Amino acid sequence: MKLTLRVWRQKNARADGAMATYEVDGVSPDMSFLEMLDVLNERLALDGEDPVAFDHDCREGICGACSLVINGDAHGPERTTTCQLHMRSFRDGDTIDVEPWRAAAFPVVKDLVVDRSALDRIIQAGGYVTAPTGSAPEAHATPVPKPVADQAFEHAECIGCGACVAACPNGAAMLFTSAKVNHLNVLPQGAPERETRVLDMVAQMDGEGFGGCTLTGECATACPKGIPLTSITRMNREWLRATRKASDR
Amino acid sequence: MAVSGLVMLLYLVVHMIGNLEIYFGAGEFNAYAHWLRTVGEPFMHDEWTLWLVRVVLVAAVVAHAVSAYQLSRRDIRARPTPYVHRRRRASYATRTMRWGGIILGLFVVWHLLDLTTGTVHAGGFQPGHPYQNVVDTFSTWYGDVVYIVAMLALGLHVRHGFWSAAQTLGVGSGARDRALKTVADVLALLLTAGFIAVPVGVMTGVVSWR
């Protein structure tokens, strides 16, 4: 396959960026999107040019490191992560636009790499269970009913890639935050901090400069892990409940 | 947005049902309009209920507009650099919430100046004779166009708005999602059809004061 890539190039956080055009030849349809970028980078390096910087790690769709908005879609046209997107999803001769996640809360570090530490700070605000660490507890000590475990797992699937923020026309982080809140709030282990968790994480999310939710549903459509839009509804319910409880105290 | 929107939605349903009285003649419609001023008597003094409803509605409109402004400001700030490759996002109803809302706001101003105060009314505005006033308005082409366009915008706004309000208030769930979407669609359709029935009635001559 022969492709024309239009890639966002930006030297550093302060520099102005622009789209740069590259021709990439000899692309196999079996390559992943990142492998195709590797091919481009190899050539750029040989030519003495600066390779295109992009985030990646496990390359098997479970770590949440890879990003990229491809032709206007977070993680590209398939419902998966960019590392699991294959070039067979494109046609020979296609022109492909590659851009970084765009959000005020995700400043560009270089080229396609953005700083997603805002999501880490939301986790730090309440995405944990305060419990003695040390040896693993006996698994049967806290019984969890199967439907509850299923719910927790559905939300726990979130890999924190930030595609929801990138896809949202408002740059909101509601789907990420709701997945993290619900994952712990439905479990007995998360119960003691059920109220403070949702209040603190939402407050942190607001403080990071993410946009507000208008329920367009773009986040759930882009999510490579299929976190449902109703996750946001459930978080809203948790937030209202926690606010009510806090005012009772 | 959710609470103020639902308050206005409730009012619209009542308003739409009341409007349909126009199909039962000038006498009944004018009597209904007169009754609106005397609701709650003798407990409520003349027009008290009317003014109470007006105050609640103005509060809802202001709250809705202020939160829409704050939300929009925040959303625009959250994406300072737009994508180069743009694609059409979300459904038409969802994408038109902001502009649709502004159009509806302007429509309400026109609607009040036209049929409540009579300031911009076509022909001679007669206080206390709403039937004739309504027929006057919908006998002009622009009255029909403005009204029908606004009601279509209203349908779209309610379609996304009602369902969204349910999500904001945490009422929705995976199992209830389809039911909520259906209620939103039915509400939007009934409101639009019910309101548009009035200008259509005048245009087709079913409703006339001769």
Coordinates of C-alpha atoms in Angstrom, one line a residue:
Chain A
M1 CA 0.0 0.0 0.0
K2 CA 1.0 3.6 -0.7
L3 CA -0.4 6.2 1.6
T4 CA -0.2 10.0 2.0
L5 CA 0.0 11.0 5.7
R6 CA -0.7 14.4 7.0
V7 CA 0.7 14.5 10.5
W8 CA 0.7 17.2 13.2
R9 CA 4.3 18.3 13.8
Q10 CA 5.1 20.4 16.8
K11 CA 8.6 20.8 18.2
N12 CA 7.6 21.4 21.8
A13 CA 4.8 22.6 24.0
R14 CA 5.5 26.3 23.3
A15 CA 6.2 26.0 19.5
D16 CA 3.5 26.5 16.9
G17 CA 2.5 23.3 15.1
A18 CA 1.3 22.5 11.6
M19 CA 0.3 19.5 9.5
A20 CA 3.2 18.0 7.5
T21 CA 2.7 15.7 4.5
Y22 CA 4.6 12.5 4.1
E23 CA 4.4 9.7 1.5
V24 CA 4.7 6.2 2.9
D25 CA 5.3 3.4 0.5
G26 CA 5.5 -0.4 1.1
V27 CA 2.8 -0.6 3.8
S28 CA 1.4 -4.0 4.4
P29 CA -2.3 -4.2 5.1
D30 CA -1.4 -6.5 8.1
M31 CA 0.7 -3.8 9.8
S32 CA -0.8 -2.0 12.7
F33 CA -1.2 1.8 12.5
L34 CA 1.8 2.2 14.8
E35 CA 3.9 -0.1 12.7
M36 CA 3.1 2.0 9.7
L37 CA 4.3 5.0 11.7
D38 CA 7.4 3.0 12.6
V39 CA 8.1 2.6 8.8
L40 CA 7.8 6.3 8.3
N41 CA 10.0 7.1 11.3
E42 CA 12.7 4.7 10.2
R43 CA 12.9 6.5 6.9
L44 CA 12.9 9.9 8.6
A45 CA 15.7 8.8 10.9
L46 CA 17.8 7.5 7.9
D47 CA 17.2 10.9 6.1
G48 CA 18.5 12.6 9.2
E49 CA 15.0 14.1 10.0
D50 CA 13.3 14.2 13.4
P51 CA 11.0 11.2 13.7
V52 CA 7.4 11.7 14.5
A53 CA 6.8 11.4 18.3
F54 CA 3.8 9.4 19.4
D55 CA 2.9 7.5 22.6
H56 CA 2.8 3.7 22.6
D57 CA 3.6 0.9 25.0
C58 CA 2.1 -2.5 25.2
R59 CA 0.8 -2.5 21.5
E60 CA -1.8 -5.1 22.5
G61 CA -4.7 -2.8 23.3
I62 CA -4.6 -3.0 27.1
C63 CA -2.3 -0.2 28.4
G64 CA -4.0 2.9 27.2
A65 CA -0.7 4.6 26.1
C66 CA -1.4 5.0 22.4
S67 CA -3.6 7.8 21.2
L68 CA -3.9 9.6 17.9
V69 CA -6.9 11.2 16.2
I70 CA -7.1 9.5 12.8
N71 CA -9.2 11.2 10.1
G72 CA -11.1 13.0 12.9
D73 CA -11.8 9.8 14.9
A74 CA -10.1 9.0 18.2
H75 CA -8.2 5.8 17.7
G76 CA -9.3 5.8 14.0
P77 CA -12.2 4.1 12.2
E78 CA -12.4 0.9 14.1
R79 CA -13.6 0.5 17.7
T80 CA -10.2 -0.4 19.2
T81 CA -7.0 1.3 20.2
T82 CA -4.6 2.7 17.6
C83 CA -2.1 -0.1 18.2
Q84 CA -4.8 -2.7 17.3
L85 CA -6.0 -0.7 14.3
H86 CA -4.7 -2.4 11.1
M87 CA -3.9 -0.8 7.8
R88 CA -6.4 -3.1 6.1
S89 CA -9.0 -0.6 7.5
F90 CA -7.6 1.9 4.9
R91 CA -7.3 1.7 1.1
D92 CA -4.3 2.0 -1.1
G93 CA -3.7 5.6 -2.0
D94 CA -5.7 7.0 0.9
T95 CA -4.7 10.3 2.5
I96 CA -4.8 10.0 6.3
D97 CA -4.9 12.9 8.8
V98 CA -3.1 12.2 12.1
E99 CA -3.6 14.6 15.0
P100 CA -3.0 14.5 18.7
W101 CA -5.8 14.4 21.3
R102 CA -7.1 18.0 21.5
A103 CA -8.0 19.4 24.9
A104 CA -7.0 22.3 27.0
A105 CA -6.3 19.8 29.8
F106 CA -4.0 17.7 27.4
P107 CA -1.2 20.1 26.3
V108 CA 0.9 18.9 23.4
V109 CA 4.3 17.8 24.5
K110 CA 5.7 17.1 21.1
D111 CA 4.1 16.2 17.7
L112 CA 1.4 13.6 18.6
V113 CA 2.3 13.2 22.3
V114 CA 0.1 15.0 24.8
D115 CA 0.4 15.3 28.6
R116 CA -2.5 13.2 30.0
S117 CA -1.4 13.6 33.7
A118 CA -4.7 15.4 34.3
L119 CA -6.4 12.0 34.2
D120 CA -3.8 10.7 36.8
R121 CA -4.7 13.6 39.1
I122 CA -8.4 12.7 38.9
I123 CA -7.5 9.2 40.0
Q124 CA -5.4 10.6 42.8
A125 CA -8.4 12.5 44.0
G126 CA -10.4 9.4 44.8
G127 CA -9.8 6.5 42.4
Y128 CA -8.5 4.2 45.0
V129 CA -9.6 2.2 48.0
T130 CA -8.0 3.1 51.4
A131 CA -7.1 -0.3 52.7
P132 CA -4.1 -1.9 54.3
T133 CA -1.7 -2.9 51.5
G134 CA 0.7 -5.8 52.1
S135 CA -0.2 -9.3 51.4
A136 CA -3.3 -10.0 49.2
P137 CA -6.4 -10.5 51.3
E138 CA -8.3 -13.8 51.3
A139 CA -10.5 -13.7 48.1
H140 CA -13.5 -15.0 49.9
A141 CA -13.4 -12.6 52.8
T142 CA -15.6 -10.1 50.9
P143 CA -18.3 -11.8 48.9
V144 CA -19.3 -9.9 45.8
P145 CA -22.5 -10.9 44.0
K146 CA -21.9 -11.8 40.3
P147 CA -24.1 -9.0 38.8
V148 CA -22.2 -6.5 41.0
A149 CA -18.8 -7.9 39.9
D150 CA -20.0 -7.7 36.2
Q151 CA -20.9 -4.0 36.7
A152 CA -17.6 -3.3 38.3
F153 CA -15.7 -5.0 35.5
E154 CA -17.6 -3.2 32.8
H155 CA -16.3 0.1 34.2
A156 CA -12.9 -1.3 35.2
E157 CA -12.3 -2.0 31.5
C158 CA -11.4 1.7 31.1
I159 CA -7.7 1.9 30.2
G160 CA -7.5 5.7 30.7
C161 CA -6.4 6.4 27.2
G162 CA -8.4 9.7 27.0
A163 CA -10.2 8.9 23.7
C164 CA -13.4 10.1 25.4
V165 CA -11.9 13.5 25.9
A166 CA -10.5 13.6 22.4
A167 CA -13.8 12.6 20.8
C168 CA -16.0 14.9 23.0
P169 CA -16.9 18.1 21.1
N170 CA -16.6 19.8 24.6
G171 CA -13.3 18.2 25.6
A172 CA -15.1 16.7 28.7
A173 CA -13.7 13.9 30.8
M174 CA -17.0 12.6 32.1
L175 CA -16.8 9.1 30.7
F176 CA -13.3 8.5 32.1
T177 CA -14.2 9.9 35.5
S178 CA -17.5 8.0 35.6
A179 CA -15.9 4.7 34.7
K180 CA -13.4 5.1 37.5
V181 CA -16.0 6.3 40.0
N182 CA -18.4 3.5 39.2
H183 CA -15.8 0.8 39.1
L184 CA -15.1 1.3 42.8
N185 CA -18.5 2.6 44.0
V186 CA -20.4 -0.5 43.0
L187 CA -18.1 -2.8 45.0
P188 CA -18.2 -3.4 48.8
Q189 CA -14.5 -2.5 49.0
G190 CA -15.3 0.9 47.6
A191 CA -18.3 1.6 49.9
P192 CA -16.6 3.4 52.8
E193 CA -15.4 6.2 50.4
R194 CA -18.4 6.1 48.1
E195 CA -19.4 9.7 48.7
T196 CA -16.1 11.4 49.0
R197 CA -14.8 9.6 46.0
V198 CA -17.4 10.9 43.5
L199 CA -17.3 14.4 45.0
D200 CA -13.5 14.7 45.0
M201 CA -13.0 13.2 41.6
V202 CA -15.6 15.4 40.0
A203 CA -14.2 18.4 41.7
Q204 CA -10.7 17.5 40.4
M205 CA -12.1 16.9 36.9
D206 CA -13.7 20.4 36.9
G207 CA -10.5 21.9 38.2
E208 CA -8.4 20.4 35.4
G209 CA -10.2 22.5 32.8
F210 CA -12.1 19.8 31.0
G211 CA -15.3 20.8 29.3
G212 CA -18.8 20.1 30.5
C213 CA -21.0 17.2 29.4
T214 CA -23.8 17.8 26.9
L215 CA -24.5 14.1 26.4
T216 CA -23.6 14.0 22.7
G217 CA -22.5 10.4 23.2
E218 CA -19.3 10.8 21.2
C219 CA -17.2 9.5 24.1
A220 CA -19.0 6.2 24.3
T221 CA -18.8 5.8 20.5
A222 CA -15.1 6.4 20.5
C223 CA -14.2 4.4 23.6
P224 CA -12.1 1.4 22.6
K225 CA -13.3 -0.5 25.7
G226 CA -17.0 0.1 25.2
I227 CA -17.7 2.0 28.4
P228 CA -21.4 2.8 28.0
L229 CA -22.8 6.3 28.1
T230 CA -25.0 5.3 31.0
S231 CA -21.8 5.2 33.0
I232 CA -22.1 9.0 33.1
T233 CA -25.8 8.8 34.2
R234 CA -24.8 6.5 37.1
M235 CA -22.0 8.9 38.2
N236 CA -24.5 11.8 38.1
R237 CA -26.7 9.7 40.3
E238 CA -23.8 9.0 42.7
W239 CA -22.9 12.7 42.7
L240 CA -26.4 13.8 43.6
R241 CA -26.7 11.1 46.3
A242 CA -23.3 12.2 47.8
T243 CA -24.3 15.9 47.7
R244 CA -27.5 15.1 49.5
K245 CA -25.7 13.0 52.1
A246 CA -23.1 15.7 52.6
S247 CA -25.8 18.3 53.3
D248 CA -27.3 15.9 55.9
R249 CA -24.2 15.9 57.9
Chain B
M1 CA -30.1 22.9 32.7
A2 CA -32.1 19.8 33.5
V3 CA -34.4 21.2 36.2
S4 CA -35.1 24.5 34.5
G5 CA -35.7 22.6 31.2
L6 CA -38.1 20.2 32.7
V7 CA -40.1 23.1 34.3
M8 CA -40.4 24.7 30.9
L9 CA -41.3 21.4 29.3
L10 CA -44.1 20.8 31.8
Y11 CA -45.4 24.3 31.0
L12 CA -45.2 23.6 27.2
V13 CA -47.3 20.5 27.5
V14 CA -50.0 22.4 29.3
H15 CA -49.7 25.3 26.9
M16 CA -50.0 23.0 23.9
I17 CA -53.1 21.2 25.2
G18 CA -54.7 24.6 26.0
N19 CA -54.0 25.9 22.5
L20 CA -56.0 23.1 21.0
E21 CA -59.1 24.8 22.4
I22 CA -58.9 27.0 19.4
Y23 CA -60.5 24.2 17.3
F24 CA -63.7 24.5 19.4
G25 CA -64.6 28.1 18.5
A26 CA -64.0 31.6 19.6
G27 CA -66.3 31.3 22.6
E28 CA -64.6 28.3 24.2
F29 CA -61.0 29.6 23.4
N30 CA -61.7 33.1 24.8
A31 CA -63.3 31.5 27.9
Y32 CA -60.3 29.4 28.4
A33 CA -58.0 32.4 28.1
H34 CA -60.2 34.2 30.6
W35 CA -60.1 31.3 33.0
L36 CA -56.3 31.4 33.0
R37 CA -56.6 34.8 34.7
T38 CA -59.0 33.5 37.3
V39 CA -57.4 30.1 38.2
G40 CA -57.4 29.4 41.9
E41 CA -60.1 31.9 42.8
P42 CA -61.3 32.5 45.4
F43 CA -58.2 31.4 47.2
M44 CA -56.0 33.2 44.7
H45 CA -56.8 36.8 43.8
D46 CA -57.5 37.6 40.2
E47 CA -54.4 36.9 38.1
W48 CA -52.3 35.8 41.0
T49 CA -51.9 32.3 39.7
L50 CA -51.0 33.7 36.3
W51 CA -48.3 35.9 37.7
L52 CA -47.0 33.0 39.8
V53 CA -46.6 30.9 36.7
R54 CA -45.0 33.8 34.9
V55 CA -42.5 34.3 37.7
V56 CA -41.6 30.6 37.8
L57 CA -41.2 30.6 34.0
V58 CA -39.0 33.7 33.9
A59 CA -36.8 32.2 36.6
A60 CA -36.6 28.9 34.6
V61 CA -35.7 30.8 31.4
V62 CA -33.0 32.8 33.2
A63 CA -31.6 29.8 34.9
H64 CA -31.6 27.8 31.7
A65 CA -29.9 30.6 29.7
V66 CA -27.3 31.4 32.4
S67 CA -26.3 27.7 32.7
A68 CA -26.2 27.3 28.9
Y69 CA -23.9 30.3 28.7
Q70 CA -21.6 29.0 31.4
L71 CA -21.6 25.5 30.0
S72 CA -20.8 26.8 26.5
R73 CA -18.0 29.0 27.7
R74 CA -16.5 26.2 29.6
D75 CA -16.8 23.8 26.6
I76 CA -15.3 26.2 24.2
R77 CA -12.4 26.9 26.5
A78 CA -11.8 23.2 26.9
R79 CA -10.8 22.8 23.3
P80 CA -8.7 25.8 22.3
T81 CA -7.2 24.1 19.2
P82 CA -9.7 22.6 16.9
Y83 CA -9.1 19.4 14.9
V84 CA -7.9 20.0 11.3
H85 CA -9.8 17.0 10.1
R86 CA -13.4 17.7 11.0
R87 CA -16.2 15.3 10.7
R88 CA -19.9 15.7 11.5
R89 CA -20.5 14.7 15.0
A90 CA -23.6 13.4 16.9
S91 CA -27.2 13.7 15.8
Y92 CA -28.8 16.8 14.3
A93 CA -30.9 17.4 17.4
T94 CA -27.7 17.3 19.6
R95 CA -25.6 19.5 17.4
T96 CA -28.3 22.2 17.2
M97 CA -28.9 22.6 20.9
R98 CA -27.1 25.9 21.2
W99 CA -28.4 27.6 18.1
G100 CA -31.8 26.0 18.5
G101 CA -31.9 27.4 22.1
I102 CA -31.0 30.9 20.9
I103 CA -33.7 30.7 18.2
L104 CA -36.3 29.6 20.7
G105 CA -35.3 32.4 23.0
L106 CA -35.8 35.0 20.3
F107 CA -39.0 33.3 19.3
V108 CA -40.4 33.6 22.8
V109 CA -39.6 37.4 22.8
W110 CA -41.5 37.8 19.5
H111 CA -44.3 35.5 20.7
L112 CA -44.9 37.6 23.8
L113 CA -44.7 40.9 21.9
D114 CA -47.1 39.5 19.4
L115 CA -49.8 37.8 21.4
T116 CA -49.4 39.0 25.0
T117 CA -48.6 42.7 24.7
G118 CA -49.6 43.1 21.1
T119 CA -46.7 45.4 20.4
V120 CA -45.7 43.8 17.1
H121 CA -49.1 42.3 16.4
A122 CA -50.3 42.2 12.8
G123 CA -53.6 44.2 12.5
G124 CA -55.4 45.6 15.5
F125 CA -54.5 43.8 18.7
Q126 CA -57.6 43.4 20.9
P127 CA -56.8 42.6 24.6
G128 CA -59.1 40.0 25.9
H129 CA -59.9 38.5 22.4
P130 CA -57.1 36.0 21.9
Y131 CA -59.0 34.0 19.3
Q132 CA -59.0 36.9 16.9
N133 CA -55.5 37.8 17.7
V134 CA -54.3 34.3 17.0
V135 CA -56.2 34.2 13.7
D136 CA -54.7 37.6 12.8
T137 CA -51.1 36.4 13.4
F138 CA -51.5 33.2 11.5
S139 CA -53.2 35.0 8.6
T140 CA -49.8 36.6 7.8
W141 CA -47.2 34.5 6.0
Y142 CA -44.3 35.5 8.2
G143 CA -46.4 34.7 11.3
D144 CA -46.8 31.2 10.1
V145 CA -43.2 30.8 9.0
V146 CA -41.7 32.1 12.2
Y147 CA -44.0 30.0 14.3
I148 CA -43.6 26.7 12.4
V149 CA -39.8 27.1 12.2
A150 CA -39.6 27.7 15.9
M151 CA -41.8 24.7 16.7
L152 CA -39.6 22.5 14.6
A153 CA -36.6 23.8 16.6
L154 CA -38.6 23.2 19.8
G155 CA -39.1 19.5 18.8
L156 CA -35.4 19.0 18.2
H157 CA -34.5 20.8 21.4
V158 CA -36.9 18.7 23.4
R159 CA -35.8 15.5 21.8
H160 CA -32.2 15.8 23.0
G161 CA -33.1 17.9 26.1
F162 CA -35.6 15.6 27.8
W163 CA -33.3 12.5 27.5
S164 CA -30.3 14.5 28.6
A165 CA -32.2 15.9 31.6
A166 CA -32.9 12.3 32.6
Q167 CA -29.2 11.5 32.4
T168 CA -28.1 14.6 34.3
L169 CA -30.5 13.7 37.1
G170 CA -29.2 10.2 37.1
V171 CA -32.6 8.6 36.2
G172 CA -31.4 6.7 33.2
S173 CA -29.9 3.2 33.1
G174 CA -29.0 0.7 30.5
A175 CA -32.4 -1.0 30.7
R176 CA -34.4 2.3 30.8
D177 CA -32.5 4.0 28.0
R178 CA -34.8 2.9 25.2
A179 CA -37.9 3.9 27.2
L180 CA -36.4 7.4 27.9
K181 CA -35.5 7.9 24.3
T182 CA -39.0 6.9 23.2
V183 CA -40.6 9.3 25.7
A184 CA -38.3 12.1 24.4
D185 CA -39.3 11.4 20.8
V186 CA -43.0 11.1 21.6
L187 CA -42.9 14.4 23.6
A188 CA -41.0 16.2 20.9
L189 CA -43.4 14.9 18.2
L190 CA -46.6 15.7 20.2
L191 CA -45.5 19.2 21.2
T192 CA -44.4 20.1 17.7
A193 CA -47.5 18.6 16.0
G194 CA -49.9 20.1 18.7
F195 CA -48.4 23.6 18.4
I196 CA -48.2 23.6 14.6
A197 CA -51.9 22.4 14.5
V198 CA -52.9 26.0 15.3
P199 CA -51.3 27.9 12.3
V200 CA -52.3 24.9 10.1
G201 CA -55.9 25.3 11.3
V202 CA -55.9 29.0 10.4
M203 CA -54.1 28.4 7.1
T204 CA -56.6 25.8 6.0
G205 CA -59.5 27.9 7.1
V206 CA -60.7 25.4 9.8
V207 CA -60.1 28.1 12.3
S208 CA -61.4 31.5 11.2
W209 CA -63.4 34.3 12.9
R210 CA -65.7 34.9 10.1

